[in-house]
Coordinates of C-alpha atoms in Angstrom, one line a residue:
Chain A
M133 CA 57.9 -53.4 14.9
S134 CA 55.2 -55.3 16.8
E135 CA 55.3 -52.8 19.5
S136 CA 54.5 -49.9 17.2
K137 CA 51.7 -52.0 15.7
N138 CA 50.3 -52.5 19.1
E139 CA 50.5 -48.8 19.8
K140 CA 48.6 -48.2 16.6
N141 CA 45.9 -50.6 17.5
M142 CA 45.5 -49.0 20.9
Q143 CA 45.2 -45.6 19.3
K144 CA 42.6 -46.9 16.9
N145 CA 40.6 -48.4 19.7
T146 CA 40.5 -45.2 21.8
N147 CA 39.4 -43.1 18.9
P148 CA 35.8 -42.3 19.8
W149 CA 34.7 -42.0 16.2
F150 CA 36.1 -45.5 15.4
E151 CA 34.4 -46.8 18.5
A152 CA 31.1 -45.3 17.4
W153 CA 31.5 -46.7 13.9
R154 CA 32.1 -50.1 15.4
R155 CA 29.0 -49.8 17.6
L156 CA 27.0 -48.7 14.6
L157 CA 28.0 -51.8 12.6
K158 CA 26.9 -53.9 15.5
S159 CA 23.4 -52.5 15.7
K160 CA 20.9 -54.1 13.4
I161 CA 18.9 -51.0 12.6
G162 CA 22.0 -49.0 11.9
V163 CA 23.3 -51.5 9.4
A164 CA 19.8 -51.8 7.8
G165 CA 19.6 -48.0 7.4
L166 CA 23.1 -47.8 6.0
G167 CA 22.3 -50.6 3.6
I168 CA 19.2 -48.9 2.3
I169 CA 21.0 -45.6 1.9
I170 CA 23.9 -47.2 0.0
F171 CA 21.4 -49.1 -2.2
L172 CA 19.6 -45.8 -2.8
I173 CA 22.8 -44.0 -3.8
L174 CA 23.8 -46.8 -6.1
V175 CA 20.4 -46.7 -7.8
A176 CA 20.7 -42.9 -8.2
L177 CA 24.2 -43.2 -9.7
L178 CA 23.4 -46.0 -12.0
A179 CA 19.9 -44.8 -13.0
P180 CA 20.7 -44.7 -16.8
V181 CA 21.9 -48.3 -16.6
L182 CA 19.2 -49.6 -14.3
A183 CA 16.1 -48.0 -15.8
P184 CA 14.5 -50.3 -18.4
H185 CA 12.8 -47.4 -20.2
D186 CA 13.2 -43.6 -20.8
P187 CA 11.5 -42.1 -17.7
F188 CA 10.2 -39.2 -19.8
K189 CA 9.1 -41.0 -22.9
Q190 CA 5.3 -40.8 -23.3
N191 CA 3.4 -43.5 -25.1
I192 CA -0.3 -42.8 -25.4
L193 CA -1.0 -46.3 -26.6
A194 CA 0.5 -47.7 -23.3
R195 CA -1.5 -45.6 -20.8
Y196 CA -2.3 -47.1 -17.4
K197 CA -0.8 -50.5 -18.3
A198 CA -0.9 -52.8 -15.3
P199 CA 2.4 -54.2 -14.0
S200 CA 3.8 -56.8 -16.4
S201 CA 7.1 -58.2 -17.5
E202 CA 7.4 -55.3 -20.0
H203 CA 6.6 -52.7 -17.4
L204 CA 7.4 -54.2 -14.0
L205 CA 5.5 -51.5 -12.0
G206 CA 3.1 -50.6 -14.8
T207 CA 2.7 -47.2 -16.6
D208 CA 1.1 -43.9 -15.7
E209 CA -1.4 -41.6 -17.3
M210 CA 1.1 -40.7 -20.0
G211 CA 2.2 -44.2 -20.7
R212 CA 5.6 -43.7 -19.0
D213 CA 7.3 -46.6 -17.2
I214 CA 6.8 -46.1 -13.5
L215 CA 9.8 -48.2 -12.4
S216 CA 12.1 -46.1 -14.6
R217 CA 10.6 -42.9 -13.1
I218 CA 11.1 -44.1 -9.6
I219 CA 14.7 -45.0 -10.3
Y220 CA 15.4 -41.5 -11.7
G221 CA 13.3 -40.0 -8.9
S222 CA 15.9 -41.3 -6.4
R223 CA 18.3 -38.7 -7.7
I224 CA 15.9 -35.9 -6.9
S225 CA 15.1 -37.2 -3.4
I226 CA 18.8 -37.6 -2.5
Q227 CA 19.5 -34.1 -3.9
V228 CA 16.7 -32.6 -2.0
G229 CA 17.8 -34.2 1.3
L230 CA 21.4 -33.1 0.9
V231 CA 20.8 -29.6 -0.4
S232 CA 18.1 -28.5 2.0
V233 CA 19.7 -30.1 5.1
G234 CA 23.1 -28.7 4.0
F235 CA 21.5 -25.3 4.0
A236 CA 20.0 -25.8 7.4
L237 CA 23.2 -27.1 8.7
I238 CA 25.3 -24.2 7.5
F239 CA 22.9 -21.5 8.8
G240 CA 21.8 -23.4 11.9
V241 CA 25.4 -24.2 13.1
S242 CA 26.5 -20.6 12.4
F243 CA 23.5 -19.1 14.4
G244 CA 24.0 -21.6 17.2
L245 CA 27.7 -20.9 17.5
L246 CA 27.2 -17.1 17.5
A247 CA 24.4 -17.3 20.0
G248 CA 26.2 -19.7 22.3
F249 CA 29.7 -18.3 22.1
Y250 CA 28.9 -14.6 22.3
G251 CA 25.8 -14.8 24.5
G252 CA 24.1 -11.6 25.7
K253 CA 21.9 -9.6 23.3
L254 CA 23.0 -11.5 20.2
D255 CA 22.1 -14.8 21.8
M256 CA 18.7 -13.4 22.8
L257 CA 18.0 -12.0 19.4
I258 CA 19.0 -15.2 17.5
M259 CA 17.2 -17.6 19.9
R260 CA 14.0 -15.5 20.1
F261 CA 14.0 -15.6 16.3
M262 CA 14.4 -19.3 16.3
D263 CA 11.5 -19.6 18.9
I264 CA 9.3 -17.6 16.6
M265 CA 10.1 -19.9 13.6
L266 CA 9.3 -22.9 15.8
A267 CA 5.9 -21.3 16.5
F268 CA 4.8 -22.3 13.0
P269 CA 3.8 -25.8 12.1
S270 CA 6.8 -26.5 9.9
I271 CA 5.2 -27.7 6.7
L272 CA 3.0 -24.6 6.7
L273 CA 5.9 -22.3 7.0
A274 CA 7.4 -24.1 4.0
I275 CA 4.2 -23.8 2.1
G276 CA 4.1 -20.1 2.8
I277 CA 7.6 -19.6 1.6
V278 CA 7.1 -21.6 -1.6
A279 CA 3.7 -19.9 -2.2
I280 CA 5.5 -16.6 -2.4
L281 CA 8.8 -17.7 -4.1
G282 CA 7.0 -19.7 -6.7
P283 CA 6.4 -23.4 -7.1
Q284 CA 9.8 -24.8 -8.1
L285 CA 11.9 -27.6 -6.8
K286 CA 14.7 -25.2 -5.9
N287 CA 12.4 -23.0 -3.9
A288 CA 11.0 -26.0 -2.1
M289 CA 14.5 -27.1 -1.1
L290 CA 15.2 -23.6 0.1
A291 CA 12.0 -23.5 2.1
I292 CA 12.7 -26.9 3.7
G293 CA 16.2 -25.7 4.5
I294 CA 14.9 -22.6 6.2
I295 CA 12.4 -24.5 8.4
N296 CA 15.1 -26.8 9.6
V297 CA 17.5 -24.1 10.7
P298 CA 16.2 -23.7 14.3
R299 CA 16.7 -27.3 15.3
F300 CA 20.4 -27.2 14.3
A301 CA 20.9 -23.8 16.0
R302 CA 19.4 -25.1 19.3
I303 CA 21.6 -28.2 19.3
V304 CA 24.8 -26.3 18.7
R305 CA 24.0 -23.6 21.1
S306 CA 23.3 -25.9 24.0
S307 CA 26.4 -27.9 23.3
V308 CA 28.5 -24.7 23.2
L309 CA 27.0 -23.4 26.4
S310 CA 27.7 -26.7 28.2
I311 CA 31.5 -26.5 27.6
K312 CA 32.1 -22.8 27.1
E313 CA 33.1 -22.3 30.7
S314 CA 35.1 -25.5 31.1
E315 CA 38.8 -25.2 32.1
Y316 CA 40.3 -26.4 28.8
I317 CA 38.7 -23.6 27.0
S318 CA 40.2 -21.1 29.5
A319 CA 43.5 -22.9 29.1
A320 CA 43.3 -22.6 25.3
R321 CA 42.5 -18.9 25.7
A322 CA 45.4 -18.5 28.1
L323 CA 47.7 -20.0 25.5
G324 CA 46.5 -17.2 23.2
A325 CA 43.9 -19.0 21.0
G326 CA 41.6 -16.6 19.3
D327 CA 37.8 -16.8 19.1
F328 CA 38.0 -18.4 15.6
R329 CA 40.4 -21.2 16.8
I330 CA 38.4 -21.9 20.0
I331 CA 35.1 -22.1 18.0
F332 CA 36.3 -24.4 15.3
K333 CA 38.9 -26.4 17.2
H334 CA 37.2 -26.9 20.5
L335 CA 33.5 -26.0 20.5
L336 CA 32.3 -27.3 17.2
P337 CA 33.8 -30.8 17.5
N338 CA 32.0 -31.2 20.8
A339 CA 28.7 -30.7 19.0
M340 CA 29.5 -33.1 16.3
A341 CA 27.7 -36.2 17.6
P342 CA 24.2 -34.7 18.1
L343 CA 24.7 -32.8 14.8
I344 CA 25.4 -36.0 12.8
V345 CA 22.3 -37.6 14.3
Q346 CA 20.1 -34.6 13.6
T347 CA 21.4 -34.3 10.1
T348 CA 20.5 -37.9 9.3
L349 CA 17.0 -37.6 10.8
S350 CA 16.5 -34.3 9.1
I351 CA 17.3 -35.7 5.7
A352 CA 14.5 -38.2 6.3
T353 CA 11.9 -35.4 7.1
A354 CA 13.3 -33.3 4.3
I355 CA 12.5 -36.0 1.7
L356 CA 9.0 -36.3 3.2
E357 CA 8.4 -32.6 3.2
A358 CA 9.7 -32.2 -0.4
A359 CA 7.4 -35.0 -1.5
A360 CA 4.5 -33.3 0.3
L361 CA 5.2 -29.9 -1.4
S362 CA 5.6 -31.6 -4.8
F363 CA 2.4 -33.5 -4.2
L364 CA 0.6 -30.2 -3.7
G365 CA 2.2 -28.9 -6.9
L366 CA 4.5 -26.6 -5.0
G367 CA 7.7 -28.4 -5.5
A368 CA 9.0 -30.4 -8.4
Q369 CA 6.9 -29.7 -11.5
P370 CA 5.8 -32.2 -14.2
P371 CA 7.3 -34.0 -16.0
S372 CA 9.8 -34.4 -13.2
P373 CA 9.8 -37.9 -11.8
E374 CA 10.0 -36.7 -8.2
W375 CA 8.2 -39.3 -6.0
G376 CA 5.7 -36.9 -4.5
A377 CA 4.9 -35.3 -7.8
M378 CA 4.3 -38.7 -9.3
L379 CA 1.5 -39.2 -6.8
S380 CA -0.2 -35.9 -7.5
D381 CA -2.2 -37.2 -10.5
A382 CA -2.7 -40.6 -9.0
R383 CA -5.9 -39.7 -7.1
S384 CA -8.1 -39.5 -10.2
S385 CA -6.8 -42.8 -11.5
L386 CA -7.2 -44.8 -8.2
Q387 CA -10.0 -46.9 -9.6
R388 CA -8.3 -47.6 -13.0
A389 CA -4.7 -47.8 -12.0
P390 CA -4.0 -48.1 -8.3
W391 CA -0.3 -49.0 -9.0
V392 CA 0.3 -45.4 -10.1
A393 CA -0.4 -44.3 -6.5
T394 CA 1.1 -47.3 -4.8
F395 CA 4.7 -47.6 -5.9
P396 CA 6.0 -44.1 -5.7
G397 CA 4.7 -44.0 -2.1
L398 CA 6.5 -47.2 -1.3
A399 CA 9.7 -45.7 -2.7
I400 CA 9.3 -42.7 -0.4
I401 CA 8.8 -44.9 2.6
F402 CA 11.8 -47.0 1.7
G403 CA 14.1 -44.0 1.3
V404 CA 12.9 -42.2 4.4
L405 CA 13.0 -45.4 6.5
G406 CA 16.7 -45.8 5.5
F407 CA 17.6 -42.4 6.9
N408 CA 15.4 -42.8 10.0
L409 CA 17.0 -46.2 10.8
L410 CA 20.5 -44.9 10.3
G411 CA 19.7 -41.9 12.5
D412 CA 18.4 -44.1 15.3
G413 CA 21.4 -46.4 14.9
L414 CA 23.8 -43.4 15.0
R415 CA 22.1 -42.0 18.1
D416 CA 22.7 -45.3 20.0
A417 CA 26.2 -45.6 18.6
L418 CA 27.4 -42.1 19.3
D419 CA 25.9 -41.6 22.7
P420 CA 23.5 -43.9 24.5
K421 CA 22.5 -41.1 26.8
M422 CA 21.4 -38.8 23.9
K423 CA 17.9 -40.4 23.6
N424 CA 15.9 -37.2 23.5
V425 CA 17.7 -34.8 21.2
Chain B
M87 CA -1.1 -21.9 39.0
F88 CA -3.1 -18.8 38.1
N89 CA -0.1 -16.6 38.2
Y90 CA 1.8 -19.1 36.1
I91 CA -0.9 -19.1 33.5
I92 CA -0.8 -15.3 33.4
K93 CA 3.0 -15.3 33.0
R94 CA 2.9 -17.8 30.2
L95 CA 0.2 -15.8 28.4
L96 CA 2.3 -12.7 28.7
A97 CA 5.3 -14.6 27.3
L98 CA 3.2 -15.5 24.3
I99 CA 2.9 -11.8 23.3
P100 CA 6.4 -11.4 21.9
I101 CA 6.2 -14.7 20.1
L102 CA 2.9 -13.8 18.5
I103 CA 4.3 -10.4 17.5
G104 CA 7.2 -12.2 16.0
V105 CA 5.0 -14.6 14.1
A106 CA 3.0 -11.6 12.7
I107 CA 6.3 -10.0 11.6
I108 CA 7.5 -13.2 9.9
V109 CA 4.2 -13.6 8.0
F110 CA 4.4 -10.0 7.0
L111 CA 8.0 -10.4 5.8
I112 CA 7.2 -13.6 3.9
V113 CA 4.7 -11.6 1.9
H114 CA 6.7 -8.4 1.5
L115 CA 10.5 -8.8 1.6
I116 CA 11.0 -11.8 -0.6
P117 CA 11.8 -10.6 -4.2
G118 CA 8.9 -10.5 -6.6
D119 CA 5.9 -8.3 -7.0
P120 CA 2.7 -9.6 -5.5
A121 CA 0.7 -7.5 -7.9
Q122 CA 2.6 -9.1 -10.8
T123 CA 2.2 -12.6 -9.4
M124 CA -1.5 -12.0 -8.9
L125 CA -2.3 -10.6 -12.3
G126 CA 0.2 -12.8 -14.2
E127 CA 3.0 -12.1 -16.8
R128 CA 0.8 -10.4 -19.3
A129 CA -0.8 -7.7 -17.1
T130 CA -0.7 -4.2 -18.3
D131 CA 1.4 -1.6 -16.5
Q132 CA -1.7 0.4 -15.6
A133 CA -3.5 -2.6 -14.1
L134 CA -0.4 -3.4 -12.1
E135 CA -0.1 0.2 -10.9
R136 CA -3.8 0.3 -9.9
L137 CA -3.5 -3.0 -7.9
R138 CA -0.3 -1.8 -6.2
E139 CA -2.1 1.3 -5.2
Q140 CA -5.1 -0.5 -4.0
M141 CA -3.0 -3.0 -1.9
G142 CA -0.9 -0.1 -0.5
L143 CA 2.2 -1.6 -2.0
N144 CA 3.5 1.8 -3.0
D145 CA 3.9 2.9 0.6
S146 CA 7.2 2.4 2.4
L147 CA 7.6 -0.9 4.3
P148 CA 7.3 0.6 7.8
V149 CA 4.1 2.3 6.8
Q150 CA 2.7 -0.9 5.4
F151 CA 3.8 -2.8 8.5
W152 CA 2.1 -0.3 10.8
R153 CA -1.1 -0.5 8.8
Y154 CA -0.9 -4.3 8.9
V155 CA -0.4 -4.3 12.7
K156 CA -3.3 -1.9 13.3
D157 CA -5.6 -4.0 11.1
L158 CA -4.5 -7.2 12.8
L159 CA -5.2 -5.8 16.3
R160 CA -8.8 -5.1 15.2
G161 CA -9.0 -8.6 13.9
D162 CA -9.0 -7.4 10.3
L163 CA -6.9 -9.7 8.1
G164 CA -7.9 -8.0 4.8
R165 CA -10.3 -9.3 2.2
S166 CA -10.0 -12.4 0.1
I167 CA -9.2 -11.8 -3.5
M168 CA -11.3 -14.8 -4.6
S169 CA -14.5 -13.9 -2.8
N170 CA -14.0 -10.4 -1.6
N171 CA -15.2 -11.5 1.9
P172 CA -13.2 -10.6 5.0
V173 CA -10.4 -13.1 5.5
S174 CA -11.3 -13.6 9.1
A175 CA -14.8 -14.6 8.3
E176 CA -13.7 -17.1 5.6
L177 CA -11.2 -18.6 8.0
M178 CA -13.6 -18.9 10.9
Q179 CA -16.2 -20.5 8.7
R180 CA -13.8 -23.3 7.8
F181 CA -11.9 -23.8 11.0
P182 CA -14.6 -26.0 12.7
A183 CA -14.2 -28.6 9.9
T184 CA -10.5 -28.7 10.6
L185 CA -11.0 -28.8 14.3
E186 CA -13.5 -31.6 14.1
L187 CA -11.2 -33.7 11.9
S188 CA -8.1 -33.1 14.1
F189 CA -10.1 -33.9 17.2
F190 CA -11.2 -37.2 16.0
A191 CA -7.8 -37.9 14.6
I192 CA -6.1 -37.3 17.9
I193 CA -8.8 -39.3 19.7
F194 CA -8.0 -42.2 17.4
A195 CA -4.2 -41.7 17.9
V196 CA -4.4 -41.7 21.7
F197 CA -7.0 -44.4 22.2
V198 CA -5.1 -46.8 19.9
G199 CA -1.5 -45.6 20.5
V200 CA -1.4 -45.4 24.3
P201 CA -2.9 -48.9 24.9
A202 CA -0.7 -50.4 22.2
G203 CA 2.3 -48.8 23.8
I204 CA 1.4 -50.0 27.3
F205 CA 0.7 -53.5 26.0
A206 CA 4.0 -53.6 24.1
S207 CA 5.9 -52.5 27.2
M208 CA 4.2 -55.1 29.4
N209 CA 5.3 -57.8 26.9
Q210 CA 8.7 -56.5 25.9
N211 CA 10.2 -58.3 22.9
S212 CA 7.1 -60.3 22.3
W213 CA 5.7 -60.6 18.7
F214 CA 3.2 -57.8 19.5
D215 CA 6.0 -55.5 20.8
N216 CA 8.1 -56.1 17.7
L217 CA 5.2 -55.7 15.3
S218 CA 3.9 -52.5 16.9
M219 CA 7.4 -51.0 16.9
L220 CA 7.9 -52.0 13.2
I221 CA 4.6 -50.3 12.4
A222 CA 5.6 -47.3 14.4
L223 CA 8.9 -47.1 12.5
I224 CA 7.2 -47.3 9.2
G225 CA 4.6 -44.8 10.4
V226 CA 7.1 -42.1 10.9
S227 CA 8.6 -42.7 7.5
M228 CA 5.3 -42.6 5.6
P229 CA 3.9 -39.6 3.7
I230 CA 0.5 -38.9 5.1
F231 CA -1.0 -38.1 1.7
W232 CA 0.0 -41.5 0.4
L233 CA -1.6 -43.2 3.3
G234 CA -4.8 -41.2 2.5
L235 CA -4.6 -42.3 -1.1
M236 CA -4.2 -45.9 -0.1
F237 CA -7.2 -45.6 2.3
I238 CA -9.4 -44.2 -0.4
W239 CA -8.3 -46.9 -2.8
L240 CA -8.9 -49.7 -0.4
F241 CA -11.8 -48.7 1.7
A242 CA -13.7 -46.4 -0.6
V243 CA -13.0 -47.6 -4.2
E244 CA -12.4 -51.3 -3.7
L245 CA -14.5 -52.2 -0.7
G246 CA -16.9 -49.3 -0.8
W247 CA -17.2 -49.1 3.0
F248 CA -16.7 -45.4 3.4
P249 CA -17.2 -42.3 1.3
P250 CA -14.0 -41.1 -0.3
S251 CA -14.6 -37.4 0.2
S252 CA -16.5 -34.4 1.7
R253 CA -18.1 -34.1 5.2
I254 CA -21.7 -35.0 4.6
G255 CA -23.8 -36.8 2.0
V256 CA -25.5 -34.7 -0.7
G257 CA -29.2 -34.1 -0.3
L258 CA -29.3 -34.7 3.4
E259 CA -31.5 -32.5 5.5
F260 CA -29.1 -30.6 7.8
T261 CA -28.6 -27.1 8.9
P262 CA -25.1 -26.2 10.3
I263 CA -25.0 -24.1 13.4
T264 CA -21.5 -24.2 14.8
N265 CA -20.1 -25.9 11.7
L266 CA -19.0 -28.7 14.0
Y267 CA -21.2 -31.1 12.2
V268 CA -21.1 -33.8 14.9
I269 CA -22.2 -31.3 17.6
D270 CA -24.7 -29.7 15.2
S271 CA -26.5 -33.0 14.4
I272 CA -26.6 -33.9 18.1
L273 CA -28.1 -30.5 19.0
Q274 CA -30.8 -31.0 16.5
F275 CA -31.5 -34.7 17.4
N276 CA -30.8 -35.4 13.7
F277 CA -29.4 -38.9 14.1
T278 CA -29.5 -39.7 10.4
A279 CA -27.2 -36.8 9.8
L280 CA -25.0 -37.8 12.8
K281 CA -24.6 -41.2 11.4
N282 CA -23.8 -39.8 8.0
V283 CA -21.3 -37.3 9.4
L284 CA -19.5 -39.9 11.4
H285 CA -19.4 -42.2 8.4
H286 CA -17.6 -39.5 6.5
L287 CA -15.2 -38.7 9.3
V288 CA -13.8 -42.2 9.7
L289 CA -11.4 -42.4 6.8
P290 CA -9.8 -38.9 7.0
A291 CA -9.6 -39.0 10.8
V292 CA -7.9 -42.4 10.8
A293 CA -5.6 -41.4 8.0
L294 CA -4.6 -38.2 9.8
G295 CA -4.3 -40.0 13.1
T296 CA -2.2 -43.0 12.0
I297 CA 1.2 -41.3 12.0
P298 CA 0.7 -39.6 15.4
M299 CA -0.7 -43.0 16.7
A300 CA 2.6 -44.6 15.7
I301 CA 4.7 -42.0 17.4
I302 CA 2.5 -42.0 20.5
A303 CA 2.7 -45.8 20.8
R304 CA 6.5 -45.6 20.5
M305 CA 6.8 -42.9 23.1
T306 CA 4.3 -44.7 25.5
R307 CA 6.3 -47.9 25.2
S308 CA 9.7 -46.3 25.9
S309 CA 8.3 -44.1 28.7
M310 CA 6.6 -47.1 30.4
L311 CA 9.7 -49.2 30.1
E312 CA 11.7 -46.5 31.8
V313 CA 9.3 -46.3 34.7
L314 CA 8.8 -50.0 35.1
K315 CA 12.5 -50.3 35.9
K316 CA 12.2 -48.0 38.9
D317 CA 12.6 -49.2 42.5
Y318 CA 9.1 -48.2 43.6
I319 CA 7.6 -50.5 41.0
R320 CA 9.5 -53.4 42.5
T321 CA 8.4 -52.3 45.9
A322 CA 4.8 -52.2 44.7
Y323 CA 5.1 -55.8 43.4
A324 CA 6.9 -56.8 46.6
K325 CA 3.9 -55.5 48.6
G326 CA 1.9 -58.1 46.7
L327 CA -0.1 -55.7 44.5
K328 CA -1.7 -57.0 41.4
R329 CA 0.0 -56.4 38.1
K330 CA -2.9 -54.5 36.8
I331 CA -2.8 -52.1 39.7
V332 CA 0.9 -51.6 39.5
I333 CA 0.8 -50.9 35.7
F334 CA -2.1 -48.5 35.7
K335 CA -1.9 -46.9 39.1
H336 CA 1.8 -46.7 39.7
A337 CA 3.6 -46.8 36.4
L338 CA 1.2 -45.2 33.9
K339 CA 0.7 -42.1 36.0
N340 CA 4.4 -41.4 36.1
A341 CA 4.9 -42.3 32.5
M342 CA 2.2 -39.8 31.5
V343 CA 4.3 -36.6 31.3
P344 CA 6.4 -37.6 28.2
I345 CA 3.2 -39.1 26.7
I346 CA 1.3 -35.8 27.0
T347 CA 4.2 -33.9 25.6
V348 CA 4.2 -36.1 22.5
V349 CA 0.4 -35.9 22.2
G350 CA 0.7 -32.1 22.3
L351 CA 3.5 -32.0 19.8
Q352 CA 1.5 -34.4 17.6
F353 CA -1.5 -32.0 17.7
G354 CA 0.8 -29.5 16.0
V355 CA 1.9 -32.0 13.5
L356 CA -1.8 -32.8 12.9
L357 CA -2.5 -29.2 11.9
G358 CA 0.2 -29.5 9.2
G359 CA -1.1 -32.9 8.3
A360 CA -4.6 -31.5 8.0
V361 CA -3.4 -29.5 4.9
M362 CA -2.5 -32.8 3.2
T363 CA -5.4 -34.9 4.5
E364 CA -8.0 -32.3 3.6
T365 CA -6.7 -32.0 0.1
I366 CA -6.8 -35.7 -0.4
F367 CA -10.3 -36.2 1.1
S368 CA -11.7 -32.9 -0.3
W369 CA -12.5 -32.0 3.3
P370 CA -13.7 -28.4 3.3
G371 CA -11.5 -27.2 6.2
L372 CA -8.8 -24.6 6.6
G373 CA -6.0 -26.7 5.2
K374 CA -7.7 -27.3 1.9
Y375 CA -8.8 -23.7 1.7
L376 CA -5.2 -22.6 2.2
V377 CA -3.9 -24.8 -0.6
D378 CA -6.7 -23.6 -2.9
A379 CA -5.8 -20.0 -2.0
I380 CA -2.2 -20.7 -2.9
Y381 CA -3.3 -22.0 -6.3
A382 CA -5.5 -19.0 -6.8
R383 CA -2.7 -16.6 -5.6
D384 CA -5.1 -15.2 -3.0
F385 CA -2.3 -13.7 -0.8
P386 CA -4.5 -12.2 1.9
I387 CA -5.9 -15.6 2.6
V388 CA -2.5 -17.3 2.5
Q389 CA -1.2 -14.7 4.9
G390 CA -4.2 -14.9 7.3
G391 CA -4.4 -18.7 7.1
I392 CA -0.7 -19.2 8.1
L393 CA -1.1 -16.7 10.8
F394 CA -4.2 -18.4 12.1
F395 CA -2.6 -21.9 12.1
A396 CA 0.5 -20.5 13.9
G397 CA -1.8 -18.9 16.5
V398 CA -3.6 -22.2 17.1
F399 CA -0.3 -24.1 17.3
V400 CA 1.1 -21.7 19.9
I401 CA -2.0 -21.9 22.0
V402 CA -2.1 -25.7 21.8
N403 CA 1.5 -25.8 23.0
L404 CA 0.6 -23.6 25.9
I405 CA -2.3 -25.9 26.9
V406 CA 0.1 -28.9 26.7
D407 CA 2.6 -27.2 29.0
L408 CA -0.2 -26.3 31.5
S409 CA -1.6 -29.8 31.5
Y410 CA 1.6 -31.2 32.9
A411 CA 0.5 -29.9 36.3
L412 CA -2.6 -32.0 36.2
V413 CA -0.9 -35.3 35.6
D414 CA 2.5 -34.8 37.4
P415 CA 2.1 -34.1 41.1
R416 CA 5.8 -33.3 41.3
I417 CA 5.3 -30.2 39.2
Q418 CA 3.9 -27.2 41.0
Y419 CA 3.6 -23.8 39.4
E420 CA 4.4 -20.8 41.4

């Protein structure tokens, strides 16, 4: 009984994922990031309960009200409660992060696997294409794509997804190249494993650590990029409580109501900081050598 | 070195062709009719047909692409729909404003970020080190347009120290030559204008430079810490050299390569950031023009503007690569 328990413990301790998780929980920045993200997700899930007011309800009589006990963060140009809008806005930012990075992950990983595994002309074709995409300042490429597709949140998410594809493709490709020729892959092949099995059972898991780090950090930049697009009027459209969009009208009311510009910006910093901290923490936890990915 | 430069320039050609193709595809392959978008939902069929014909949209894609490449090689980017002027002229007229802003932003970022990073690395885990790294962490998480808004609110609206927008005061006697106002005013010995221009530059340049400054400080610190651990640094100290000489002569020189990489990369980020900063500060440069063109659905300008930005970005990256040789004696180009 106790022997089997010991065995189980040993197994647990040698599992690299468990080991990494333990290291993450030991790092201050990792835990801080994780805490912020969990908080953000709770706020998003509980938005209807937490928000003191209807985020869309306009009240012309209560325009530009300074922060008070009634409106903790004040009201905007339509008399809407800013705190409630920020709370609901967390849903949009999380959605943007997950959807656009999910898109980049699916296409980036597929391209990277194809390029790395099959090599030759296909590799050259895919990677040259990625190089070309990286020749654009990324936010500009996103602006270009949205300008043509039309200013909508879903197009902004698509654009941000597209500009993030090359990074994922590069990570997966280099990780595939580094182990493609190793002996255990030849052994798997000798045992009759097909391409599909080798790719998903052996090559992809090896790329997992850098992918997890990149995914986390990319969610942070995706939230920033979406806020930038929405600020320019190219992403979420009014009356959406997207944090960047909330700032787009704030410039004209800086003198009258600086809180309209202040708080949504702080919300963006808070959310982005969470993912950046977790990304840094994960990088240290998963592989201390991986500092420059 | 010379051969290496030629080789790198040649390698740029396929990338630039690719960039041109992507910009073409963005405008042509994505569903939706540019003519319809330009004229709006209620345009008549005749008007649409006329515009399509005028823009050459009725030709097959390869034909359109060929025409686009031919025009591009002649430096012809088409005509703006808003002004009917050649796109290239419109872009060139505004580029100096962006260049000037980016230049001062990067100067600020380097001259604050590098010393801050060096100082932090010399006093690892001191309050200054912790504070500067906290600022750096917040810096990379901050939307640049929000920082710009806060700057305007604090320094222009509340304190009134700096003007909130534009490049130069109204009613000032000044004739632009190169459109780089700082240089123009110096050339004309017009120091009233120079003072005014610099005064206008401070807020947007610092706003644009703050995030790169944070990243450069972080990179300088980690690069310096890495080098300071090396044996030859210990040897240098053992020889009895002063700390200042070891830090600046032995360590910094070798820590420089990653720092330059980051500065170069940040210059690219600056170009993207210029779009946001110029919009916030009503700075009449390329970035703001591009955004205005998007609102006005001026597709030739959007197409040309993105192409132009990408071209500058690629060239900056090349210069960064080449500059490694100047700072790292270990790198020799064949």
